[in-house]
Coordinates of C-alpha atoms in Angstrom, one line a residue:
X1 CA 117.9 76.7 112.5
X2 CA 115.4 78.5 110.6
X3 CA 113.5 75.3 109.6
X4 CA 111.8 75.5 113.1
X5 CA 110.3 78.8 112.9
X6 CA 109.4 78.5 109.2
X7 CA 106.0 79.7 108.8
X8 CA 104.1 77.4 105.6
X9 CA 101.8 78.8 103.1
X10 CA 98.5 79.5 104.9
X11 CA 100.1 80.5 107.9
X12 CA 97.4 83.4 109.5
X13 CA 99.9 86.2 111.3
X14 CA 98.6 88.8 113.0
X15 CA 95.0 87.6 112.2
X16 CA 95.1 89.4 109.1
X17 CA 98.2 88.5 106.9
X18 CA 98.3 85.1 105.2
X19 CA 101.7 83.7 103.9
X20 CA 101.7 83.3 100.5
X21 CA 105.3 82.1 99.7
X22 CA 109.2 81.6 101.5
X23 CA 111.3 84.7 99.2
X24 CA 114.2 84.1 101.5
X25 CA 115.5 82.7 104.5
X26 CA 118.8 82.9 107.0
X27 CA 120.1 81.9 110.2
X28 CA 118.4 84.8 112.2
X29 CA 114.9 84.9 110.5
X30 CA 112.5 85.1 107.2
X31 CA 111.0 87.2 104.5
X32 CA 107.6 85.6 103.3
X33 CA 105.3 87.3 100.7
X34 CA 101.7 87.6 102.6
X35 CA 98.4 88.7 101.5
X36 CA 96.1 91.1 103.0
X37 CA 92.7 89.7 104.4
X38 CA 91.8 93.1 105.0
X39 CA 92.7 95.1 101.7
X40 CA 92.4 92.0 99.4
X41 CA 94.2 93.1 96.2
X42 CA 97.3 94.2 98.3
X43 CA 100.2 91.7 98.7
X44 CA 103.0 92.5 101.0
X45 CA 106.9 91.3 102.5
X46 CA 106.1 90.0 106.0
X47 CA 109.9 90.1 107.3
X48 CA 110.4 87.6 110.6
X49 CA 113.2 87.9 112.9
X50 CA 113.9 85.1 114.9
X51 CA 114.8 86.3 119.1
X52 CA 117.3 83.7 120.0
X53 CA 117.7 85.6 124.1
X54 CA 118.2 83.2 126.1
X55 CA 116.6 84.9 129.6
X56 CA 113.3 85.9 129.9
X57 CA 114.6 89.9 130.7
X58 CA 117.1 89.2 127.4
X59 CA 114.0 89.0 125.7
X60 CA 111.9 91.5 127.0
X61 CA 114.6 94.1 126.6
X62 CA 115.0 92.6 122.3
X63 CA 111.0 93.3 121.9
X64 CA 111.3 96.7 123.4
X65 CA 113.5 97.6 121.2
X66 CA 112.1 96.1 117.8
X67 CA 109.0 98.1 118.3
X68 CA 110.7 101.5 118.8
X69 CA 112.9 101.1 116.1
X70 CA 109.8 100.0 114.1
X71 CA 108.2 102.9 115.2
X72 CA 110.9 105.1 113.6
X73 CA 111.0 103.1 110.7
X74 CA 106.7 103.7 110.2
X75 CA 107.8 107.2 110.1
X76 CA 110.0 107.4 107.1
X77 CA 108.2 108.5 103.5
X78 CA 110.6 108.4 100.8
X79 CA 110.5 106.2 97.3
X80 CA 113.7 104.3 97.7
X81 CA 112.6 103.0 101.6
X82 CA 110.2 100.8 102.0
X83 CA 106.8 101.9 103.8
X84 CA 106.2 99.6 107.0
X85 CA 102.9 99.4 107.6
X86 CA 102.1 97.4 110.9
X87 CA 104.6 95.0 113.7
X88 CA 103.9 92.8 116.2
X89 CA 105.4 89.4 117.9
X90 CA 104.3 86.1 116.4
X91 CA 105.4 82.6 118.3
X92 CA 108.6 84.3 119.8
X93 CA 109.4 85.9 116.9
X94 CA 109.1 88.9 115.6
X95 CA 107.3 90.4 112.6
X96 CA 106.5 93.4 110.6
X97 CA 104.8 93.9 107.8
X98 CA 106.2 96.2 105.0
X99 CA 106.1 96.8 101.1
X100 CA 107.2 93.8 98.7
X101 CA 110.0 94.9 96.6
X102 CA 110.6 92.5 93.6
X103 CA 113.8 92.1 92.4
X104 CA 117.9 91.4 92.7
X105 CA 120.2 93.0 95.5
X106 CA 122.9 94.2 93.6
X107 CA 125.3 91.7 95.4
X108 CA 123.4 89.1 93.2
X109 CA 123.6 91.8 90.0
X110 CA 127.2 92.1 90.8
X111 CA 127.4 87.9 91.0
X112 CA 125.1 87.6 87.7
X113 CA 127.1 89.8 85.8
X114 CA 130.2 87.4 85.5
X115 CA 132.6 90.0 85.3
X116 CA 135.1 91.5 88.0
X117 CA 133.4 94.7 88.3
X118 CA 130.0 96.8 87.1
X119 CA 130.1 99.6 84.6
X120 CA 131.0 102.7 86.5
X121 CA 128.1 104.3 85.0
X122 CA 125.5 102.4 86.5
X123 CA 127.3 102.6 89.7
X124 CA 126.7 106.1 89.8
X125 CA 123.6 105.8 89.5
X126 CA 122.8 103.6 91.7
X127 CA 124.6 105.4 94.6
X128 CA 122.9 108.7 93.3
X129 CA 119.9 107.1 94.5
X130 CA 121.1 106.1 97.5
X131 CA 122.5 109.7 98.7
X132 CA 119.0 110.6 97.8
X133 CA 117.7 108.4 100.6
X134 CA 120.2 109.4 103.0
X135 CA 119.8 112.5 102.6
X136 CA 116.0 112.1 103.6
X137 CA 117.1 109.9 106.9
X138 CA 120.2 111.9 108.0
X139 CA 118.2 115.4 107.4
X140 CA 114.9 114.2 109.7
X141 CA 114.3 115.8 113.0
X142 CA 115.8 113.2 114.6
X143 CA 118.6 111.7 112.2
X144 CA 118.1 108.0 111.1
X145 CA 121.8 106.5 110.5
X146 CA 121.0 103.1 108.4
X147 CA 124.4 101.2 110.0
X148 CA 124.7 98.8 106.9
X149 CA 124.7 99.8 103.6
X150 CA 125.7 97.2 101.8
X151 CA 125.4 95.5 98.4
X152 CA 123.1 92.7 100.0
X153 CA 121.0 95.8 101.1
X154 CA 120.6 97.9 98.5
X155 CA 117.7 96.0 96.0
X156 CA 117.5 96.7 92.1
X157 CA 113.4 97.3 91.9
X158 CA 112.5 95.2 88.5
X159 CA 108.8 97.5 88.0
X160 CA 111.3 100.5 87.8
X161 CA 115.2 100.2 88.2
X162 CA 115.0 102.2 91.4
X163 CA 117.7 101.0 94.3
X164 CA 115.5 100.3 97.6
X165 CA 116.9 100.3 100.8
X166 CA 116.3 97.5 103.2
X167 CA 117.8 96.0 106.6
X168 CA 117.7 99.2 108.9
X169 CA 120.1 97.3 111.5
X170 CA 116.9 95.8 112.8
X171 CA 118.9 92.7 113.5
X172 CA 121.3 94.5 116.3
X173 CA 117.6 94.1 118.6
X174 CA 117.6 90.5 118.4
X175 CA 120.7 90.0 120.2
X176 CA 121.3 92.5 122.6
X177 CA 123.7 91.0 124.9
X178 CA 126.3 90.3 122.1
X179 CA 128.0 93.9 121.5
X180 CA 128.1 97.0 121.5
X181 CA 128.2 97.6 117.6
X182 CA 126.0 96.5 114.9
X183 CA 126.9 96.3 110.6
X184 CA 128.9 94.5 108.9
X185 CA 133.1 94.1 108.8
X186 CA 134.4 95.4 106.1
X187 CA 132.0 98.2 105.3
X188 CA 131.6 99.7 108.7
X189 CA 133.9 102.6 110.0
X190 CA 135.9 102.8 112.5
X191 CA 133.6 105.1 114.9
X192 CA 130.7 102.6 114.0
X193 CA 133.0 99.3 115.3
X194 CA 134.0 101.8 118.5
X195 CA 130.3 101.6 118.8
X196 CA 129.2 105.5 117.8
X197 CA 127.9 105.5 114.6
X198 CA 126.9 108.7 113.4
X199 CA 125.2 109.7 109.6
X200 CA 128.7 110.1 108.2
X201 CA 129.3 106.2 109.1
X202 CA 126.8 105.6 106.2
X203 CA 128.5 107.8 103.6
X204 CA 132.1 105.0 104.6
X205 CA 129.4 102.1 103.7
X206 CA 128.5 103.3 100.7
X207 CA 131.8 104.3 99.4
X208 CA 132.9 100.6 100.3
X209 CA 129.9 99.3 98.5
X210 CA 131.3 101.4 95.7
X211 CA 134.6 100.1 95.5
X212 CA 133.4 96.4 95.8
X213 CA 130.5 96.8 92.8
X214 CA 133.2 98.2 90.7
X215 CA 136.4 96.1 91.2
X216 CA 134.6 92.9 92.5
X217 CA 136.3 92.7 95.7
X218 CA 134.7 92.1 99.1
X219 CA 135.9 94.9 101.4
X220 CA 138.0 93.9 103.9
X221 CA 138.3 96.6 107.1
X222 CA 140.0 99.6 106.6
X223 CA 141.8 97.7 103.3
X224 CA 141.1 99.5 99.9
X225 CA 143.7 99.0 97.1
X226 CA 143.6 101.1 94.4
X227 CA 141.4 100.4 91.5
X228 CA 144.9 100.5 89.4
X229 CA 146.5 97.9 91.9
X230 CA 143.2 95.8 91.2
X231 CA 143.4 96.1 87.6
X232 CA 140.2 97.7 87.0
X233 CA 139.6 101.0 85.0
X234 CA 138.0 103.5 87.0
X235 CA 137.9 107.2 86.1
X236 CA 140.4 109.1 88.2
X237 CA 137.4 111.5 89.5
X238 CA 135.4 108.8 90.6
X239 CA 138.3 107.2 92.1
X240 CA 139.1 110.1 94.2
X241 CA 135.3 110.8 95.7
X242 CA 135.6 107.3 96.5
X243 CA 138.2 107.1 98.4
X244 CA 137.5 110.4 100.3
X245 CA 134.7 108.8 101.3
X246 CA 136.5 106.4 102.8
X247 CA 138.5 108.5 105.2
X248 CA 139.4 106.8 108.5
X249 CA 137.4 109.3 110.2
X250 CA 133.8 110.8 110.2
X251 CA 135.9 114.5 109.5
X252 CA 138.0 113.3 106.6
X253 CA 134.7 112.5 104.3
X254 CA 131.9 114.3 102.8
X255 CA 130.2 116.4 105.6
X256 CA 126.8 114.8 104.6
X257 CA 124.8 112.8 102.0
X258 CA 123.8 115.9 100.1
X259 CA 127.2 116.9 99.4
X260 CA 128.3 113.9 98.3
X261 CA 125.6 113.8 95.7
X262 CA 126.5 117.0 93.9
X263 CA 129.9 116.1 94.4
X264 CA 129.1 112.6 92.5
X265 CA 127.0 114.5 89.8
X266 CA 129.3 116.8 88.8
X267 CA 131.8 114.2 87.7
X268 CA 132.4 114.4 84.1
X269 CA 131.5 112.0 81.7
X270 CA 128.6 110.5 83.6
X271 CA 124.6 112.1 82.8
X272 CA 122.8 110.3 84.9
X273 CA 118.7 110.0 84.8
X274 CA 117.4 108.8 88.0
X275 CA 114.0 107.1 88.2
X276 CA 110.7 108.8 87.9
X277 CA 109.0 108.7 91.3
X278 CA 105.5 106.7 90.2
X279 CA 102.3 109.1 91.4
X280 CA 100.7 105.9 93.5
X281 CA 104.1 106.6 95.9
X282 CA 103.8 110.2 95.6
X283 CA 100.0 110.4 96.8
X284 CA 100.6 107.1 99.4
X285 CA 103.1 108.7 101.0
X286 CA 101.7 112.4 101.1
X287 CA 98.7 110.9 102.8
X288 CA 101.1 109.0 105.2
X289 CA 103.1 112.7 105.9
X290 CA 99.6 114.7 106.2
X291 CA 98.4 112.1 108.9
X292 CA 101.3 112.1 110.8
X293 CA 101.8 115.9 110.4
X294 CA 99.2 116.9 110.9
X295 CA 96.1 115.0 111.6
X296 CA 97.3 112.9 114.3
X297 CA 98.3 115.4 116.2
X298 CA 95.2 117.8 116.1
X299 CA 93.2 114.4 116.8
X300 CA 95.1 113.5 119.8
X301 CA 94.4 116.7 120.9
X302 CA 90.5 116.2 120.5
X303 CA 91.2 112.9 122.4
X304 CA 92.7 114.4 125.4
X305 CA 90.2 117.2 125.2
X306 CA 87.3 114.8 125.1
X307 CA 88.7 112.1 126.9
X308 CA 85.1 111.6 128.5
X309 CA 83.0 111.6 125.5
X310 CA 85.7 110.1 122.9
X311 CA 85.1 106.6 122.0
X312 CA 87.8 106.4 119.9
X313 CA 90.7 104.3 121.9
X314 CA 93.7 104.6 119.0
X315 CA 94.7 106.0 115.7
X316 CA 95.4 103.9 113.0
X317 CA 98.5 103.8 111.3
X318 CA 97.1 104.2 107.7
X319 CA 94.3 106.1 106.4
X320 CA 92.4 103.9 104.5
X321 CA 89.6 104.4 106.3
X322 CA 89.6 106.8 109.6
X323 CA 86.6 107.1 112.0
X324 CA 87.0 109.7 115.2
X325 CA 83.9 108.8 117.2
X326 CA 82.8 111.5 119.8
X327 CA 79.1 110.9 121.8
X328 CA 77.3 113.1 124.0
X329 CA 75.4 110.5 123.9
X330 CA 74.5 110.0 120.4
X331 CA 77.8 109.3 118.1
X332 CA 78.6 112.1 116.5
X333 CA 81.6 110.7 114.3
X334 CA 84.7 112.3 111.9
X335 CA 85.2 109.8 108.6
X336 CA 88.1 109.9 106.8
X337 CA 87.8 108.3 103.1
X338 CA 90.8 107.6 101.1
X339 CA 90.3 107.6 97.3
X340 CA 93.5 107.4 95.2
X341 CA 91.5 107.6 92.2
X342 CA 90.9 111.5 92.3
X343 CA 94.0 111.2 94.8
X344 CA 91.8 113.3 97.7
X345 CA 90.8 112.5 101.2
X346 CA 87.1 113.0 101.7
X347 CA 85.7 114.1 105.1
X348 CA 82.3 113.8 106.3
X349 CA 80.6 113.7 109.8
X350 CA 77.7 111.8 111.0
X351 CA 75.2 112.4 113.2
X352 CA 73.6 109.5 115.2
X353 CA 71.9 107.0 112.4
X354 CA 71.5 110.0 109.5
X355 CA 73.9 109.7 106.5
X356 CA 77.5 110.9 106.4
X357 CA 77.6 114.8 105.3
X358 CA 80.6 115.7 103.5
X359 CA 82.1 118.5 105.3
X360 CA 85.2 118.9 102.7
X361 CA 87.8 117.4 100.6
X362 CA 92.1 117.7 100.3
X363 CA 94.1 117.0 98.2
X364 CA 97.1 115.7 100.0
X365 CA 99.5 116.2 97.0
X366 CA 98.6 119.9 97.0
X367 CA 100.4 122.1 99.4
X368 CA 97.5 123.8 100.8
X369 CA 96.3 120.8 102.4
X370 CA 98.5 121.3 105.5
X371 CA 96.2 124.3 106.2
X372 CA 93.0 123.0 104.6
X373 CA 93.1 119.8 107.8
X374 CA 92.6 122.1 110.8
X375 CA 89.7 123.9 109.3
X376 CA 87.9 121.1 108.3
X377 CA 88.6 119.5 111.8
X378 CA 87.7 122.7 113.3
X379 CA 84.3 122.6 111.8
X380 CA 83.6 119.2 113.2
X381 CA 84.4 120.4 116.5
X382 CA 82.1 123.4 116.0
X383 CA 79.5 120.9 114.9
X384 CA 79.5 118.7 117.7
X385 CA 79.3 121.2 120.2
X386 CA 76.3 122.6 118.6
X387 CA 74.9 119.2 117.9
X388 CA 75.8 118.2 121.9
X389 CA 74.1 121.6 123.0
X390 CA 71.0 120.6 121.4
X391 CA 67.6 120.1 122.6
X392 CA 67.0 116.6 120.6
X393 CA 70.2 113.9 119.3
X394 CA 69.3 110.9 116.9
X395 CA 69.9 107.7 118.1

């Protein structure tokens, strides 16, 4: 039961996040609200997930996969998905820490509402926003396929009405002995329960999600009556994209997210406004792409390159705060300085005990910044081997 692996307020995990509060709790694991030691005005969701493998290589094999999955999940930039920021395994469970989304899933807005079904043109809406996010995750270099969309997945953000998606079929890792498919009956297609989802598997989950938020009815596998047989009014149009979307087969729907959304916004009778994109996310997850784009890279490079003189062991995931320490002997060392408040990224080398220079600024909301990185990494290098070929080095 979860009981046992509750963790109470106070709780330390990770050395760095302290449990704040329980938010919710079920038979495989624990969302907790958790504060930051480190970046003390940030609160975050700390999401546990209970391994219940019964052999030791059961168990092995389960944490394996939760950290590559995690790592695909650190990857993803995009307002409706949740940033993850750091994982690891605490007391035979597993954690990771990601952002704190306050509000309903729309299972409970559906529940709250009291009535059989939701206004069509909030619907829309809602699932606007969601082909949105797919189309991010199916369009990526390597696709992401969520595997269960579902009302109980699909959270109502109060700060800003925005739908969130959560629950990227982390849970299948927990249990990897018990099947060969992950999701949920009733919303997942038949090439998904054959154990081959593919992105078009989502596109079925989100037209059953559909059809339940506007007739009230659970879906039951490859079971959708008519909204007319249900005794719900739906307009015809809508009616129609639904159910193509819920073609037996990955060929008979929508041949991608994107598609589907100009499909949905051309419907008449429905002007839909989504929600504006707030510029904290915008410039947060800019810096997250520019780093992964592009810094990382050209630093791993460096580290490989100086793998002698480089005293700097790992990356970190954010960029808070980035030093790149190179020494020949004296440190000679790259800073990276986050400031959200002029939304730039300051960089500055330092030499030995002297005070950080500034050696240039970007703007990672600008699109020259992609270009602006290399150059001012390029100077360092030029810097240090200057500063290494030197007669004299501070200590």
């Amino acid at each position: 039961m979860i009981e046992s692996w509750n963790l109470p307020p106070g709780t330390l995990a990770d050395s760095r996040y302290e449990v704040l509060r329980l938010i919710k709790a079920g038979g495989m694991g624990a969302v907790y609200a958790v504060a930051d030691r480190v970046l003390k005005d940030r609160v975050y969701a700390l999401k546990q997930m209970i391994d219940p493998s019964a052999s030791l290589g059961e168990r092995q094999s389960a944490i394996d996969c939760f950290l590559s999955e995690i790592q695909v999940m650190q990857a993803l930039n995009h307002p409706s998905i949740p940033r993850v920021y750091s994982s690891f395994v605490h007391e035979n469970s597993f954690c990771f820490v990601m952002d704190l989304v306050e509000g309903d899933d729309l299972a409970q807005v559906l529940k709250n509402s009291g009535s059989p079904g939701l206004d069509p043109h909030s619907v829309v809406g809602w699932s606007l926003q969601v082909l949105d996010a797919l189309e991010y995750l199916h369009g990526l270099q390597t696709p992401v396929t969520h595997r269960d969309i579902k009302p109980s997945n699909l959270i109502l953000r109060n700060r800003d009405g925005r739908i969130v998606l959560i629950d990227f079929g982390i849970a299948r890792v927990t249990n990897p002995a018990e099947g060969f498919w992950i999701g949920t009956p009733g919303y997942a297609p038949a090439e998904q329960q054959q154990g081959t989802p593919e992105p078009r598997s989502d596109l079925y989950a989100l037209g059953a999600t559909m059809h339940e938020l506007l007739s009230g009815r659970k879906p039951v596998d490859f079971d959708f009556p008519t909204f007319e047989d249900l005794g719900v009014s739906v307009p015809r149009p809508l009616e129609q994209l639904i159910f193509r979307a819920l073609g037996t087969w990955p060929e008979e729907r929508f041949p991608d997210a994107r598609t589907m959304g100009k499909r949905l916004r051309e419907l008449p009778g429905f002007d839909i406004s989504l929600p504006a994109v707030d510029r904290e996310h915008d410039f947060e997850t800019a810096v997250l792409d520019l780093k992964q784009r592009i810094l990382d890279p050209i630093l791993q490079n460096l580290m490989h390159y100086y793998s002698n003189e480089c005293h700097t062991p790992y990356l970190p995931r954010n960029l808070d705060f980035l030093e790149f320490t190179l020494a020949a002997p004296t440190p000679f060392v790259l800073q990276v300085v986050k400031d959200p408040a002029r939304e730039t990224l300051h960089f500055y080398e330092k030499q030995g005990l002297l005070e950080p220079i500034p050696i240039g600024d970007v703007r990672p909301l600008d699109a020259a910044s992609a270009a602006a990185v290399p150059k001012i990494v390029q100077r360092f290098v030029e810097d240090y081997e200057g500063f290494k070929g030197a007669s004299w080095q501070l200590m």
